[in-house]
Coordinates of C-alpha atoms in Angstrom, one line a residue:
M1 CA 0.0 0.0 0.0
A2 CA 1.0 3.7 0.1
R3 CA 3.9 3.6 2.6
N4 CA 7.7 3.6 2.6
T5 CA 8.8 0.1 1.9
G6 CA 11.9 -1.7 3.1
S7 CA 13.4 -1.8 6.6
D8 CA 16.9 -0.9 5.3
P9 CA 17.2 2.9 5.6
S10 CA 19.8 2.9 2.8
M11 CA 17.2 1.3 0.4
I12 CA 16.3 3.5 -2.6
L13 CA 12.5 3.4 -2.5
M14 CA 9.9 3.7 -5.2
N15 CA 8.4 6.5 -3.1
D16 CA 10.0 8.1 -0.1
F17 CA 7.4 10.2 1.8
K18 CA 9.8 10.8 4.7
R19 CA 11.9 13.1 2.5
E20 CA 9.3 15.7 1.9
E21 CA 10.4 19.3 2.6
E22 CA 9.9 20.6 6.2
S23 CA 8.3 23.7 4.7
L24 CA 5.6 21.5 3.0
I25 CA 5.0 19.5 6.1
A26 CA 4.6 22.7 8.1
A27 CA 2.2 24.1 5.5
Q28 CA 0.1 20.9 5.7
V29 CA 0.0 21.1 9.5
A30 CA -1.3 24.6 9.2
A31 CA -3.8 23.5 6.6
A32 CA -5.1 20.8 9.0
E33 CA -5.4 23.4 11.7
R34 CA -7.3 25.6 9.3
V35 CA -9.8 22.9 8.7
L36 CA -10.1 22.0 12.4
R37 CA -10.7 25.6 13.4
S38 CA -13.3 26.1 10.6
G39 CA -15.7 23.7 12.2
W40 CA -16.7 22.4 8.7
Y41 CA -15.4 19.0 7.8
V42 CA -17.4 17.8 4.7
L43 CA -18.0 19.6 1.4
G44 CA -16.9 22.9 2.6
N45 CA -14.7 25.7 1.4
E46 CA -11.5 23.7 1.1
V47 CA -13.1 21.3 -1.3
K48 CA -14.6 24.2 -3.3
E49 CA -11.3 26.0 -3.5
F50 CA -9.4 22.9 -4.4
E51 CA -11.9 22.1 -7.2
N52 CA -11.3 25.6 -8.6
E53 CA -7.5 25.4 -8.3
W54 CA -7.4 21.9 -9.8
S55 CA -9.6 23.0 -12.7
A56 CA -7.3 25.9 -13.4
W57 CA -4.1 23.8 -13.1
V58 CA -5.6 21.1 -15.4
G59 CA -7.2 23.5 -17.8
A60 CA -10.7 22.1 -17.3
S61 CA -13.9 24.0 -16.9
H62 CA -15.2 22.0 -13.9
S63 CA -13.9 19.7 -11.3
V64 CA -15.7 17.6 -8.7
G65 CA -13.8 16.3 -5.7
V66 CA -14.6 12.7 -4.8
G67 CA -13.4 9.9 -2.5
N68 CA -10.9 8.3 -4.8
G69 CA -9.9 7.8 -8.5
M70 CA -12.1 4.8 -9.0
D71 CA -15.2 6.6 -7.8
A72 CA -14.4 9.5 -10.1
L73 CA -14.6 7.1 -13.1
E74 CA -17.7 5.3 -11.9
I75 CA -19.5 8.5 -11.1
G76 CA -18.6 9.9 -14.6
I77 CA -19.8 6.8 -16.3
R78 CA -23.1 6.8 -14.5
A79 CA -23.5 10.6 -15.1
L80 CA -23.2 9.8 -18.9
G81 CA -26.1 7.4 -18.5
I82 CA -24.0 4.3 -19.3
G83 CA -25.1 1.2 -17.4
P84 CA -26.4 -2.3 -17.8
G85 CA -26.6 -3.4 -21.5
D86 CA -23.9 -1.0 -22.6
E87 CA -20.2 -1.7 -23.2
V88 CA -17.1 0.3 -22.4
I89 CA -13.8 -0.6 -24.1
T90 CA -10.6 -0.3 -22.1
T91 CA -7.2 -1.8 -21.5
P92 CA -6.1 -4.9 -19.6
M93 CA -2.9 -3.3 -18.7
T94 CA -4.0 -0.9 -15.9
A95 CA -4.7 -0.8 -12.2
F96 CA -7.7 -2.9 -11.4
A97 CA -9.7 0.2 -10.4
T98 CA -10.1 1.2 -14.0
V99 CA -12.1 -1.9 -14.9
L100 CA -13.8 -2.1 -11.5
S101 CA -15.3 1.4 -12.1
I102 CA -16.9 0.0 -15.3
L103 CA -18.2 -3.1 -13.6
R104 CA -19.6 -1.1 -10.7
S105 CA -21.6 1.1 -13.1
G106 CA -23.3 -2.1 -14.4
A107 CA -21.8 -1.9 -17.9
P108 CA -19.7 -4.8 -19.0
P109 CA -16.1 -3.8 -19.9
V110 CA -14.5 -5.0 -23.1
L111 CA -10.7 -5.4 -23.2
A112 CA -8.6 -4.3 -26.2
D113 CA -4.9 -4.9 -26.7
I114 CA -2.0 -2.5 -26.0
D115 CA 0.7 -0.9 -28.1
P116 CA 3.8 -3.0 -27.2
N117 CA 6.1 0.1 -27.4
T118 CA 4.3 2.0 -24.7
G119 CA 1.9 -0.3 -22.9
I120 CA -1.0 2.0 -23.7
L121 CA -4.3 1.0 -25.2
D122 CA -4.0 0.5 -29.0
P123 CA -6.6 2.5 -31.0
D124 CA -6.8 -0.1 -33.7
S125 CA -7.5 -2.9 -31.3
A126 CA -10.1 -0.7 -29.5
D127 CA -11.7 -0.1 -32.9
S128 CA -11.9 -3.8 -33.5
C129 CA -13.9 -4.2 -30.3
I130 CA -16.7 -1.7 -31.1
T131 CA -20.2 -3.1 -31.5
A132 CA -23.7 -1.7 -31.4
K133 CA -23.6 -2.0 -27.6
T134 CA -20.4 0.2 -27.3
K135 CA -21.1 3.5 -25.5
A136 CA -17.5 4.6 -24.6
V137 CA -13.8 3.9 -24.8
M138 CA -11.9 4.6 -21.6
V139 CA -8.2 5.3 -22.4
V140 CA -5.6 5.1 -19.6
H141 CA -2.6 7.4 -19.8
L142 CA -0.4 4.6 -18.5
Y143 CA 2.8 5.3 -16.4
G144 CA 2.2 9.1 -16.9
Q145 CA 2.4 9.1 -20.7
S146 CA -0.4 10.5 -22.8
A147 CA -2.2 8.1 -25.0
P148 CA -2.5 9.2 -28.7
L149 CA -5.5 11.3 -28.0
D150 CA -6.0 12.7 -31.5
R151 CA -6.6 9.1 -32.7
F152 CA -8.9 8.2 -29.8
A153 CA -10.9 11.5 -30.2
A154 CA -11.3 10.8 -33.9
L155 CA -12.4 7.2 -33.2
A156 CA -14.9 8.3 -30.7
K157 CA -16.3 10.9 -33.0
A158 CA -16.5 8.6 -36.0
K159 CA -18.2 5.8 -34.0
K160 CA -20.4 8.2 -32.0
I161 CA -19.2 7.0 -28.6
A162 CA -17.9 8.8 -25.6
L163 CA -14.2 9.2 -24.9
I164 CA -13.3 8.8 -21.2
E165 CA -9.8 9.5 -19.8
D166 CA -8.3 7.7 -16.9
C167 CA -5.8 10.3 -15.8
A168 CA -4.8 8.6 -12.5
Q169 CA -1.1 8.6 -13.5
A170 CA -1.0 11.6 -15.8
H171 CA -1.2 14.8 -13.8
G172 CA 0.1 17.5 -16.2
A173 CA 0.7 15.4 -19.3
K174 CA -0.3 16.9 -22.6
W175 CA -0.9 15.6 -26.1
N176 CA 0.1 18.1 -28.8
G177 CA 0.0 20.9 -26.2
K178 CA -3.6 20.1 -25.1
P179 CA -3.8 18.7 -21.5
C180 CA -4.8 15.2 -20.7
G181 CA -8.1 15.4 -19.0
T182 CA -9.6 17.9 -21.5
W183 CA -10.1 15.7 -24.5
G184 CA -13.0 13.4 -23.5
E185 CA -16.4 13.8 -22.0
F186 CA -14.7 13.6 -18.6
A187 CA -11.5 12.5 -16.9
G188 CA -11.0 10.7 -13.6
W189 CA -8.1 11.7 -11.4
S190 CA -6.6 9.8 -8.4
F191 CA -4.8 11.5 -5.5
Y192 CA -3.7 8.3 -3.9
P193 CA -0.4 9.1 -2.0
T194 CA 1.9 7.6 -4.6
K195 CA 0.5 9.7 -7.5
N196 CA 2.3 12.7 -8.8
L197 CA -0.1 14.8 -6.8
G198 CA -1.0 12.6 -3.8
A199 CA -3.0 13.2 -0.7
I200 CA -2.3 11.9 2.8
G201 CA -4.8 9.2 2.2
D202 CA -7.4 8.6 -0.5
G203 CA -8.8 11.3 -2.8
G204 CA -9.9 11.8 -6.3
A205 CA -11.6 14.2 -8.7
L206 CA -13.6 14.2 -12.0
S207 CA -12.9 17.0 -14.5
T208 CA -15.1 17.9 -17.4
E209 CA -16.0 20.7 -19.9
T210 CA -19.7 20.0 -19.4
K211 CA -21.6 21.8 -16.6
D212 CA -24.5 19.4 -16.7
L213 CA -22.2 16.4 -16.3
A214 CA -20.4 18.2 -13.4
D215 CA -23.7 18.9 -11.7
K216 CA -24.9 15.4 -12.1
S217 CA -21.6 14.1 -10.7
R218 CA -22.0 16.3 -7.6
Q219 CA -25.4 14.8 -7.0
L220 CA -24.1 11.2 -7.4
R221 CA -21.1 11.7 -5.1
N222 CA -23.5 12.8 -2.3
Y223 CA -26.2 10.1 -2.1
G224 CA -27.8 11.3 -5.4
Q225 CA -29.0 14.4 -3.5
S226 CA -30.1 17.5 -5.3
V227 CA -31.0 19.6 -2.2
R228 CA -30.9 18.3 1.3
Y229 CA -33.1 15.3 1.9
Y230 CA -34.2 15.1 -1.8
H231 CA -32.7 12.3 -3.9
P232 CA -33.7 12.2 -7.6
E233 CA -30.8 9.8 -8.2
I234 CA -29.5 6.7 -6.6
G235 CA -26.1 8.0 -5.7
M236 CA -23.2 7.0 -3.5
N237 CA -21.1 8.4 -0.6
S238 CA -17.9 9.6 -2.3
R239 CA -16.9 13.0 -1.0
L240 CA -13.4 14.4 -1.0
D241 CA -12.6 15.2 2.7
E242 CA -12.1 18.8 3.7
I243 CA -8.8 17.9 5.3
Q244 CA -7.5 16.1 2.2
A245 CA -8.6 19.0 0.0
A246 CA -6.6 21.3 2.3
F247 CA -3.5 19.1 2.0
L248 CA -3.9 18.9 -1.8
R249 CA -4.1 22.7 -2.1
E250 CA -0.7 22.9 -0.4
R251 CA 0.8 20.1 -2.4
L252 CA -0.5 21.4 -5.7
K253 CA 1.8 24.4 -5.3
H254 CA 4.7 22.1 -5.7
L255 CA 3.4 19.8 -8.5
T256 CA 5.0 21.7 -11.5
R257 CA 8.4 21.6 -9.8
W258 CA 8.0 17.9 -8.9
T259 CA 7.1 17.2 -12.5
D260 CA 10.2 19.0 -13.8
Q261 CA 12.3 16.9 -11.4
R262 CA 10.7 13.7 -12.6
R263 CA 11.5 14.6 -16.2
V264 CA 15.2 15.3 -15.4
I265 CA 15.5 12.0 -13.5
A266 CA 13.8 10.1 -16.3
D267 CA 16.1 11.6 -18.9
K268 CA 19.1 10.6 -16.9
L269 CA 17.8 7.1 -16.5
A270 CA 16.9 6.8 -20.2
T271 CA 20.2 8.0 -21.5
G272 CA 22.3 6.2 -18.8
I273 CA 20.9 2.7 -18.9
S274 CA 22.8 0.5 -21.4
N275 CA 22.4 -3.3 -20.9
S276 CA 21.5 -5.8 -23.6
H277 CA 19.2 -7.6 -21.2
V278 CA 17.2 -4.4 -20.3
S279 CA 15.2 -2.0 -22.5
V280 CA 13.8 1.3 -21.5
L281 CA 10.1 1.5 -22.5
H282 CA 9.5 4.0 -25.3
L283 CA 9.6 7.6 -24.3
P284 CA 8.2 10.4 -26.5
T285 CA 10.3 13.1 -28.1
D286 CA 7.7 15.6 -27.0
T287 CA 8.6 15.8 -23.3
E288 CA 5.2 17.3 -22.4
R289 CA 3.5 14.0 -23.2
H290 CA 5.1 12.2 -20.2
V291 CA 5.1 13.1 -16.5
H292 CA 6.9 10.0 -15.4
H293 CA 4.6 8.7 -12.7
L294 CA 6.5 5.5 -13.3
F295 CA 9.8 4.8 -15.1
V296 CA 9.4 1.4 -16.8
V297 CA 12.0 -0.9 -18.2
T298 CA 11.4 -4.3 -19.8
S299 CA 13.5 -7.4 -19.6
P300 CA 13.0 -11.1 -20.6
V301 CA 14.6 -12.0 -17.3
R302 CA 12.6 -9.4 -15.3
D303 CA 12.4 -11.4 -12.1
S304 CA 16.2 -11.9 -12.0
L305 CA 16.6 -8.2 -12.6
Q306 CA 14.3 -7.4 -9.7
V307 CA 16.3 -9.6 -7.4
H308 CA 19.5 -8.1 -8.5
L309 CA 18.2 -4.6 -7.8
K310 CA 17.0 -5.5 -4.4
N311 CA 20.4 -6.9 -3.5
D312 CA 21.9 -3.6 -4.6
G313 CA 19.5 -1.7 -2.3
I314 CA 17.0 -0.6 -5.0
D315 CA 13.3 -1.0 -4.7
S316 CA 11.2 -1.9 -7.8
L317 CA 7.6 -3.0 -8.6
C318 CA 5.8 -4.7 -11.5
H319 CA 3.0 -2.5 -13.0
Y320 CA 1.2 -4.8 -13.7
P321 CA 2.1 -8.5 -13.5
V322 CA -1.5 -9.8 -14.0
P323 CA -3.5 -8.4 -16.9
V324 CA -7.1 -7.9 -16.1
H325 CA -8.5 -10.8 -18.1
H326 CA -6.3 -13.2 -16.1
Q327 CA -7.9 -12.0 -12.8
E328 CA -10.2 -14.7 -11.4
C329 CA -13.3 -12.5 -11.4
C330 CA -12.7 -11.2 -14.9
K331 CA -12.1 -14.3 -17.0
E332 CA -15.5 -14.0 -18.8
I333 CA -14.9 -10.4 -19.9
R334 CA -15.0 -10.1 -23.7
T335 CA -11.6 -9.3 -25.3
A336 CA -10.4 -8.1 -28.7
P337 CA -11.0 -10.5 -31.7
G338 CA -7.3 -11.1 -32.0
G339 CA -6.8 -11.7 -28.3
L340 CA -4.5 -9.7 -26.0
P341 CA -1.0 -11.1 -26.8
N342 CA 0.8 -7.7 -26.4
A343 CA -0.7 -7.2 -22.9
E344 CA 0.1 -10.7 -21.8
H345 CA 3.8 -10.4 -23.0
H346 CA 4.2 -6.9 -21.4
A347 CA 2.9 -8.2 -18.1
K348 CA 5.8 -10.7 -18.0
I349 CA 8.6 -8.3 -18.8
C350 CA 7.8 -4.9 -17.3
L351 CA 9.5 -3.5 -14.2
S352 CA 9.2 0.0 -12.6
I353 CA 12.3 1.5 -11.1
P354 CA 12.6 4.6 -8.8
C355 CA 11.9 7.9 -10.4
H356 CA 10.4 10.0 -7.6
P357 CA 11.4 13.7 -7.3
A358 CA 13.2 13.3 -4.0
L359 CA 16.0 11.1 -5.5
T360 CA 19.5 12.5 -5.3
E361 CA 21.9 12.6 -8.2
A362 CA 24.0 9.9 -6.5
E363 CA 21.0 7.6 -6.1
V364 CA 20.0 8.0 -9.7
Q365 CA 23.5 7.1 -10.8
H366 CA 23.5 4.1 -8.5
V367 CA 20.3 2.9 -10.1
I368 CA 21.8 3.3 -13.6
D369 CA 25.1 1.6 -12.6
S370 CA 23.2 -1.3 -11.0
V371 CA 21.0 -1.9 -14.0
N372 CA 24.1 -1.7 -16.3
R373 CA 25.9 -4.3 -14.1
F374 CA 23.1 -6.7 -14.3
K375 CA 24.0 -10.0 -15.9
A376 CA 21.3 -12.5 -16.8

């Protein structure tokens, strides 16, 4: 879960929350006190202000704070009127919450294959899955890299289906200068602690250009309530906490700098790693397309590489070792006509190595040297 891992204090971690600046910690303590002294703990001024600030940062017209990223996707799907009998196409190479949000809406997900160069949903495979029941395609900006949004937008328009963006890993990424989260009917954002913008616990948001969809989402997050005690919709309880919103407002002030640091570190890793047994996953020439939530390498001997790194004091994780259609509860989900060979292969060879903004130059070099020393 979202914690510092490893008992060895010299271990280079995937995320190291204990390294955050004292000034930021102090600002968050003051934010917590601000909430406590306000006497208003649910859906108050902090949430409203964060929604406004997040909209401005993303470049969206409306934002709705919710309990977590999965709820943001489910609420948006339901606000679009998608449910039982409809289908939503998405990727098998993603956190399970992506597919779970579709399942919880009552609509069956359909899984298309990925582009083997990026791990991201392949537009051609998604196109091959479209039927008369298809109501949306949900694209995941995997690892922090923007999907080819021009192609997905064109596909959605041609097929008259909705485009949904799962932006849980892509805070600040852009496609051809236009921010992720502003291309589709709505975007779902996660503020889980490990995200590029993380809360001190769970949190999420939905962003959209459509006021009606934002208003409907606000109803759904709060029991389906329009005004107090009146419930025209069957909603849910998914409200961003005031205290988490206050924390996020302080952390948002640092997000651009953190993103810049991630890009510098990723560039050093990409240019420094040289090992015939290890490949760096494709990175775009347009640096705005990637915010490096994760830095991913691939290796046919991935498990041995992971052991080697651990022995060298370097944490790593597989994102994701089990594609969705191999999960026990998802084996009946419809998949692309040609199957999902790229996703299945990627799941066997992908490995994420540290790229968080608190890494020192020496630590980055140690990671590079360790990967380069690896022998299969």
